[in-house]
Amino acid sequence: MRCSVFTLALQAGLAIASPIDFPPAQLVARQVVDRPFNASLPNITIFATGGTIAGSASSSDQTTGYQAGALGVDLLLQAVPQLYNVSNPRGIQFANVGSSEVTPAMLVNLTQHIQRELDSPHCQGVVVTHGTDTLEETGFFLDLTVNSTKPVVMVGAMRPATAISADGPINLLEAVTLAASPAAAGRGAMVVLNDRIGSAYYTTKSNANMLDTFRAAEQGYLGFFLNIKPFFYFQPSLPVGKPMFDVSGAALDALPQVDVLYGHQGLDPALAKAAVAAGAKGLVLAGMGAGSWTKNGTAAIDEIVKESGTAVVYSRRSMDGSAGRSRGKGTYGSGTLNPQKTRIMLQLALEAGYDDEQLRALFEFEEE
Ligand code: SIN
C-alpha cells in the first residue's frame, strides 16, 4: 500500500495530538514548532485551527465520518518537510476543532493574533489551516478585519491526513509557498485548495465531498499552482465595495447575534420572531430566487423591523447573483454576498454601530 506523508509520520511513532478545545476565555495562541532559521527565507506563521486537514480516520479508505481536528500543528509541519525549503514556518496551535465549532469570539481573537503577527517586521505572511465547512466564513471575516498588504492564506483539505492521496500536505505546501511569495501581497485574504487560488471574499464551498469544492463561479479564480509555484491571472486588486472593520480593540464577545433563516415554500413566519426573541440583533434571509420571501413571512419581517429595530438583510439561497430586495428603513439587499458572508458583514457593521444609511451604503452600494 502507498502511504501519504502524513501516514508515514504517524507510523514513525509521532503522537496524534488530542483535540484542544479552547473556550473563549482561554483563547490563546501557543507556539509549538521551531526549526533552524534560514535568513534568506521569509518567515511564515501558520495558525492551526483544526478541520479535515488535521483529521484522522481509522483506515486509509475512510474519507467521511472521521474525526476532524485530531492532529496537532507540530505533526502537520513535520509531515511536509518541503515547507522548510520555501520558508521559516512557525506553527501556532490556535484551536483544534471541526470548523462548525468556530465561534464569533474565536474570529475576533484570530484577527487580533494575525494582526499582531503581520504588524511585526519579522513575519512576511500568515497561513490559517481550517476545516473546509466554514472556511469561507473565517476567510471572509479575516478579509474584512486584517489590515495588512501581507498575505493571509486560508487552507484546508477534503481528505483526512490518514487517507490515501490525502490532499492536506500539498495544499499546505502551496499555501505556505503562496504566503511566502512577493506576488501575493495586496490581494486580501485568499483560499488555497486543489491547486487553485481564490479570493476569500467571493469563494464558497460548492461541493460537500469533492476536492475541487472551492469556487467563485461568477468571479473566477485569482490564480493557480504549477509545480507548487503560484501564478496569478491578474495584477493585485480588491473586490469593489469591500469595507474594512477594526476589531483590534474589540472584546471577544463583541459581535452581536445574527441569524440566517432559510427561505422555502410554506415557510413559518414565526421563526423570525423566535430568533429575535432569542437575542438576534440582525437577520439574514436566504430568500428564494433573488431574495423573495413569502407574503406572510414578509409581513412578519416588517413588523419585527418596526417593533425591535432589528436589521434584516435579504440575501438569496440561489448559488449566485444579486439579491437587491430592500423594503425601506431597516431592510437591505445583500448584493452579491451569499447568506453566510452577509451574516458576517452584518455582525461587523452592527458592532461598528452602523446606522440605517450606513448599512444601506454598505450592502447596496452602486459603482459610480
Ligand atoms: C470541518 O470543516 O472541520 C470538517 C470538514 C473539512 O474540514 O473538510
Coordinates of C-alpha atoms and ligand atoms in Angstrom, one line a residue:
M1 CA 0.0 0.0 0.0
R2 CA 1.3 3.5 -0.8
C3 CA 1.3 5.8 2.2
S4 CA 0.8 9.5 2.4
V5 CA 3.5 11.6 4.1
F6 CA 1.1 12.0 6.9
T7 CA 0.6 8.3 7.3
L8 CA 4.4 7.8 7.3
A9 CA 4.7 10.4 10.0
L10 CA 2.1 8.6 12.0
Q11 CA 3.8 5.3 11.5
A12 CA 7.1 6.8 12.6
G13 CA 5.5 7.0 16.0
L14 CA 4.7 10.7 16.1
A15 CA 1.8 11.0 18.6
I16 CA -1.6 12.1 17.4
A17 CA -2.3 15.2 19.4
S18 CA -5.6 15.1 21.2
P19 CA -8.0 17.9 20.1
I20 CA -7.6 21.1 22.0
D21 CA -10.8 22.9 22.7
F22 CA -10.3 26.5 23.8
P23 CA -13.3 28.0 25.4
P24 CA -13.4 31.8 24.5
A25 CA -11.9 32.9 27.8
Q26 CA -8.8 30.8 27.3
L27 CA -8.2 31.6 23.6
V28 CA -4.5 31.9 23.4
A29 CA -2.0 31.2 20.7
R30 CA 0.7 28.7 21.6
Q31 CA 3.9 28.4 19.6
V32 CA 4.7 24.7 19.3
V33 CA 7.2 24.3 16.4
D34 CA 10.5 25.9 15.7
R35 CA 13.3 24.7 13.4
P36 CA 16.7 26.1 12.4
F37 CA 16.3 29.6 11.0
N38 CA 17.3 30.3 7.3
A39 CA 17.8 34.1 7.0
S40 CA 17.3 34.0 3.2
L41 CA 13.7 32.7 3.5
P42 CA 10.6 34.5 4.6
N43 CA 9.0 33.9 8.0
I44 CA 5.5 32.5 7.7
T45 CA 3.3 31.9 10.7
I46 CA 0.8 29.1 10.5
F47 CA -2.3 29.3 12.7
A48 CA -3.8 25.8 13.0
T49 CA -7.5 25.7 13.9
G50 CA -8.4 22.1 13.1
G51 CA -10.6 20.6 10.4
T52 CA -10.0 17.7 8.0
I53 CA -6.5 18.8 7.2
A54 CA -5.8 17.8 10.8
G55 CA -8.3 14.9 10.6
S56 CA -7.6 11.3 11.4
A57 CA -9.6 8.2 10.3
S58 CA -9.3 4.5 11.2
S59 CA -8.4 3.4 7.7
S60 CA -6.8 4.9 4.6
D61 CA -10.0 4.5 2.5
Q62 CA -12.2 6.3 5.0
T63 CA -12.9 9.8 3.7
T64 CA -16.1 10.6 5.6
G65 CA -17.2 10.2 9.2
Y66 CA -13.7 10.7 10.6
Q67 CA -12.5 12.9 13.4
A68 CA -11.7 16.4 12.2
G69 CA -9.2 18.4 14.3
A70 CA -7.3 15.4 15.7
L71 CA -3.6 16.2 14.7
G72 CA -1.5 19.0 16.2
V73 CA 0.3 21.7 14.1
D74 CA 3.6 20.1 15.0
L75 CA 2.6 16.9 13.1
L76 CA 1.2 18.9 10.2
L77 CA 4.6 20.7 9.8
Q78 CA 6.7 17.6 10.3
A79 CA 4.8 15.8 7.6
V80 CA 5.7 18.4 5.0
P81 CA 9.5 19.0 5.3
Q82 CA 9.4 20.9 2.0
L83 CA 7.9 23.8 3.9
Y84 CA 11.4 24.5 5.1
N85 CA 12.7 24.9 1.5
V86 CA 10.4 27.9 1.0
S87 CA 10.0 29.5 4.4
N88 CA 10.8 29.5 8.1
P89 CA 7.4 28.2 9.2
R90 CA 6.2 28.8 12.7
G91 CA 3.2 26.8 13.9
I92 CA 0.7 28.1 16.4
Q93 CA -2.0 25.8 17.7
F94 CA -4.8 28.3 17.9
A95 CA -7.6 25.7 18.3
N96 CA -8.2 22.1 17.1
V97 CA -11.8 21.8 16.2
G98 CA -14.2 21.0 13.4
S99 CA -14.9 24.3 11.7
S100 CA -18.6 24.2 12.6
E101 CA -17.4 24.9 16.2
V102 CA -15.6 28.1 15.3
T103 CA -17.3 30.9 17.2
P104 CA -17.5 34.7 16.7
A105 CA -15.2 35.1 19.7
M106 CA -12.6 32.9 18.0
L107 CA -12.8 35.0 14.9
V108 CA -12.2 38.2 16.8
N109 CA -9.3 36.6 18.7
L110 CA -7.8 35.2 15.5
T111 CA -7.8 38.6 13.8
Q112 CA -6.1 40.1 16.8
H113 CA -3.4 37.5 16.7
I114 CA -2.9 37.7 13.0
Q115 CA -2.8 41.5 13.0
R116 CA -0.1 41.5 15.7
E117 CA 1.9 38.9 13.7
L118 CA 1.7 40.8 10.4
D119 CA 2.4 44.2 12.1
S120 CA 5.8 42.6 13.1
P121 CA 8.6 43.2 10.6
H122 CA 9.7 39.6 11.3
C123 CA 6.6 38.0 9.7
Q124 CA 6.1 38.1 5.9
G125 CA 2.8 36.2 5.8
V126 CA 0.2 34.1 7.5
V127 CA -1.5 30.8 6.7
V128 CA -4.6 29.6 8.6
T129 CA -5.3 25.8 8.5
H130 CA -9.0 25.4 8.8
G131 CA -11.9 23.0 8.3
T132 CA -13.5 23.5 4.9
D133 CA -17.1 23.6 6.1
T134 CA -16.9 27.1 7.3
L135 CA -13.6 28.1 5.8
E136 CA -15.3 30.7 3.7
E137 CA -16.7 32.4 6.7
T138 CA -13.4 32.7 8.6
G139 CA -11.7 33.8 5.4
F140 CA -14.3 36.5 4.7
F141 CA -14.0 37.7 8.3
L142 CA -10.2 38.0 8.1
D143 CA -10.5 39.7 4.7
L144 CA -12.7 42.4 6.3
T145 CA -10.7 42.8 9.5
V146 CA -7.0 42.2 9.0
N147 CA -5.4 45.4 7.9
S148 CA -2.2 44.5 6.0
T149 CA -0.9 44.1 2.5
K150 CA 0.9 40.9 3.6
P151 CA -0.7 37.7 2.5
V152 CA -3.3 35.9 4.6
V153 CA -3.9 32.4 3.1
M154 CA -6.7 30.1 4.2
V155 CA -6.1 26.4 3.6
G156 CA -7.9 23.1 4.3
A157 CA -8.3 19.6 2.9
M158 CA -11.1 17.5 1.8
R159 CA -9.5 14.2 2.8
P160 CA -8.2 13.5 6.3
A161 CA -4.5 13.2 6.9
T162 CA -4.7 9.4 7.1
A163 CA -6.5 8.9 3.7
I164 CA -4.8 7.5 0.7
S165 CA -3.9 10.5 -1.5
A166 CA -4.6 13.0 1.3
D167 CA -4.7 16.5 -0.2
G168 CA -3.7 18.3 3.0
P169 CA 0.1 18.1 2.6
I170 CA 0.2 19.6 -1.0
N171 CA -2.4 22.2 0.0
L172 CA -0.4 23.2 3.0
L173 CA 2.8 23.4 1.0
E174 CA 1.1 25.5 -1.7
A175 CA -0.5 27.8 0.9
V176 CA 2.8 28.5 2.6
T177 CA 4.6 28.9 -0.8
L178 CA 1.9 31.5 -1.7
A179 CA 2.2 33.3 1.6
A180 CA 5.9 33.5 1.1
S181 CA 5.6 34.9 -2.4
P182 CA 6.0 38.7 -3.0
A183 CA 3.4 38.4 -5.8
A184 CA 0.7 37.6 -3.2
A185 CA 0.9 41.0 -1.5
G186 CA -2.1 43.4 -1.6
R187 CA -4.7 40.8 -2.7
G188 CA -6.7 40.5 0.5
A189 CA -7.2 37.1 2.2
M190 CA -7.0 34.1 -0.2
V191 CA -8.2 30.5 -0.2
V192 CA -5.9 27.6 -1.4
L193 CA -7.2 24.1 -2.2
N194 CA -6.8 21.8 -5.2
D195 CA -4.0 23.8 -6.9
R196 CA -6.2 26.9 -7.1
I197 CA -6.1 30.4 -5.5
G198 CA -9.4 32.1 -4.8
S199 CA -10.4 35.4 -3.2
A200 CA -11.7 34.8 0.3
Y201 CA -14.2 37.5 -0.3
Y202 CA -16.0 35.5 -3.1
T203 CA -15.0 31.9 -2.7
T204 CA -17.6 29.4 -1.4
K205 CA -17.7 25.7 -0.7
S206 CA -19.7 24.3 -3.6
N207 CA -19.5 20.5 -3.1
A208 CA -19.8 18.5 0.1
N209 CA -17.2 15.8 -0.9
M210 CA -15.1 16.7 -3.9
L211 CA -11.5 18.1 -4.0
D212 CA -12.5 20.9 -6.3
T213 CA -15.1 22.3 -4.0
F214 CA -13.9 25.9 -3.5
R215 CA -15.2 28.1 -6.3
A216 CA -16.4 31.6 -7.1
A217 CA -18.4 30.7 -10.2
E218 CA -19.0 34.3 -11.3
Q219 CA -15.8 36.0 -10.3
G220 CA -13.4 33.1 -11.1
Y221 CA -10.0 32.2 -9.5
L222 CA -7.2 34.6 -8.9
G223 CA -4.6 32.1 -10.0
F224 CA -3.3 28.5 -9.8
F225 CA -0.2 26.5 -8.9
L226 CA 2.2 24.7 -11.3
N227 CA 5.0 22.7 -9.8
I228 CA 3.9 24.2 -6.4
K229 CA 4.6 27.7 -7.7
P230 CA 1.8 30.3 -7.7
F231 CA 0.7 32.0 -10.9
F232 CA -1.8 34.9 -10.9
Y233 CA -4.1 35.8 -13.7
F234 CA -4.4 39.4 -12.7
Q235 CA -2.4 42.2 -11.0
P236 CA -3.3 42.7 -7.3
S237 CA -6.8 44.1 -6.9
L238 CA -9.6 44.1 -4.3
P239 CA -13.3 43.4 -4.5
V240 CA -15.4 46.5 -5.4
G241 CA -17.1 48.0 -2.3
K242 CA -15.1 45.9 0.2
P243 CA -15.1 47.6 3.6
M244 CA -12.6 47.2 6.4
F245 CA -13.6 46.9 10.1
D246 CA -11.3 47.5 13.1
V247 CA -11.7 44.8 15.7
S248 CA -8.2 45.2 17.2
G249 CA -9.5 46.5 20.5
A250 CA -12.8 44.6 20.5
A251 CA -13.9 42.4 23.3
L252 CA -14.1 38.7 22.3
D253 CA -17.8 38.7 22.8
A254 CA -18.4 42.0 20.9
L255 CA -20.1 40.5 17.9
P256 CA -23.9 40.6 18.1
Q257 CA -26.0 37.5 17.3
V258 CA -27.1 37.5 13.7
D259 CA -29.2 34.5 12.5
V260 CA -29.8 33.2 9.0
L261 CA -33.3 32.0 8.1
Y262 CA -33.7 29.7 5.0
G263 CA -36.5 30.5 2.5
H264 CA -38.7 27.8 1.1
Q265 CA -42.4 27.2 0.1
G266 CA -44.6 27.3 3.1
L267 CA -42.0 28.8 5.5
D268 CA -43.1 29.5 9.1
P269 CA -43.1 33.3 9.7
A270 CA -42.9 32.7 13.4
L271 CA -39.2 31.6 13.2
A272 CA -38.1 35.2 12.5
K273 CA -39.8 36.4 15.7
A274 CA -38.4 33.4 17.6
A275 CA -34.9 34.3 16.5
V276 CA -35.3 37.9 17.7
A277 CA -36.8 36.8 21.0
A278 CA -33.7 34.6 21.4
G279 CA -31.4 37.6 21.1
A280 CA -30.8 38.1 17.4
K281 CA -29.9 41.7 16.6
G282 CA -29.9 41.1 12.9
L283 CA -31.4 38.6 10.5
V284 CA -30.2 37.4 7.1
L285 CA -32.8 35.8 4.9
A286 CA -31.6 33.2 2.4
G287 CA -34.5 34.1 0.2
M288 CA -35.8 32.3 -2.9
G289 CA -34.6 33.4 -6.3
A290 CA -33.3 36.9 -6.0
G291 CA -34.4 37.2 -2.3
S292 CA -38.1 36.5 -2.3
W293 CA -39.9 35.8 0.9
T294 CA -43.5 34.7 1.4
K295 CA -46.2 37.3 1.8
N296 CA -47.0 36.4 5.4
G297 CA -43.3 36.0 6.1
T298 CA -42.6 39.5 4.8
A299 CA -45.4 40.9 6.9
A300 CA -43.7 39.3 10.0
I301 CA -40.4 40.8 9.0
D302 CA -41.8 44.3 8.5
E303 CA -43.4 44.0 12.0
I304 CA -40.1 42.9 13.5
V305 CA -38.2 45.8 11.9
K306 CA -40.8 48.3 13.1
E307 CA -41.1 46.9 16.7
S308 CA -37.5 46.0 17.5
G309 CA -35.3 47.8 15.1
T310 CA -33.7 44.5 14.0
A311 CA -31.6 44.9 10.8
V312 CA -32.8 42.5 8.1
V313 CA -30.8 41.7 5.0
Y314 CA -32.4 39.9 2.1
S315 CA -30.0 37.5 0.6
R316 CA -30.6 34.5 -1.7
R317 CA -30.4 30.8 -1.5
S318 CA -29.5 30.7 -5.2
M319 CA -25.8 29.9 -5.7
D320 CA -25.0 33.2 -7.4
G321 CA -26.5 36.5 -8.4
S322 CA -27.5 39.7 -6.7
A323 CA -30.3 40.0 -4.1
G324 CA -31.5 43.6 -4.0
R325 CA -34.7 43.3 -2.1
S326 CA -35.0 46.3 0.3
R327 CA -38.4 47.3 1.8
G328 CA -37.3 50.6 3.3
K329 CA -35.7 51.6 6.6
G330 CA -34.2 48.6 8.4
T331 CA -34.1 46.2 5.5
Y332 CA -31.4 45.8 2.9
G333 CA -30.5 43.7 -0.1
S334 CA -27.3 41.7 0.2
G335 CA -25.9 42.4 -3.3
T336 CA -23.7 39.6 -4.4
L337 CA -22.9 38.2 -1.0
N338 CA -24.3 34.8 0.0
P339 CA -26.1 34.4 3.3
Q340 CA -23.2 33.2 5.4
K341 CA -21.0 36.0 4.2
T342 CA -23.8 38.5 4.6
R343 CA -24.2 37.4 8.2
I344 CA -20.5 38.1 9.0
M345 CA -20.7 41.5 7.3
L346 CA -23.9 42.4 9.3
Q347 CA -22.3 41.3 12.6
L348 CA -19.3 43.5 11.9
A349 CA -21.4 46.5 10.8
L350 CA -23.7 46.3 13.8
E351 CA -20.7 46.0 16.1
A352 CA -19.2 49.1 14.5
G353 CA -22.5 51.0 15.2
Y354 CA -23.6 51.5 11.6
D355 CA -26.9 53.3 11.2
D356 CA -29.6 52.8 8.6
E357 CA -27.9 55.0 6.0
Q358 CA -24.5 53.4 6.5
L359 CA -26.0 49.8 6.3
R360 CA -27.7 50.7 3.0
A361 CA -24.4 52.2 1.6
L362 CA -22.6 49.0 2.8
F363 CA -24.9 46.4 1.2
E364 CA -26.4 48.3 -1.7
F365 CA -23.5 50.3 -2.9
E366 CA -23.5 51.3 -6.6
E367 CA -20.4 51.8 -8.6
E368 CA -20.1 55.4 -10.0
Ligands
SIN1 C1 -14.5 20.8 9.1 O1 -15.0 21.7 8.4 O2 -13.9 21.0 10.2 C2 -14.7 19.4 8.6 C3 -14.7 19.2 7.2 C4 -13.5 19.6 6.5 O3 -12.5 20.2 7.0 O4 -13.4 19.4 5.3

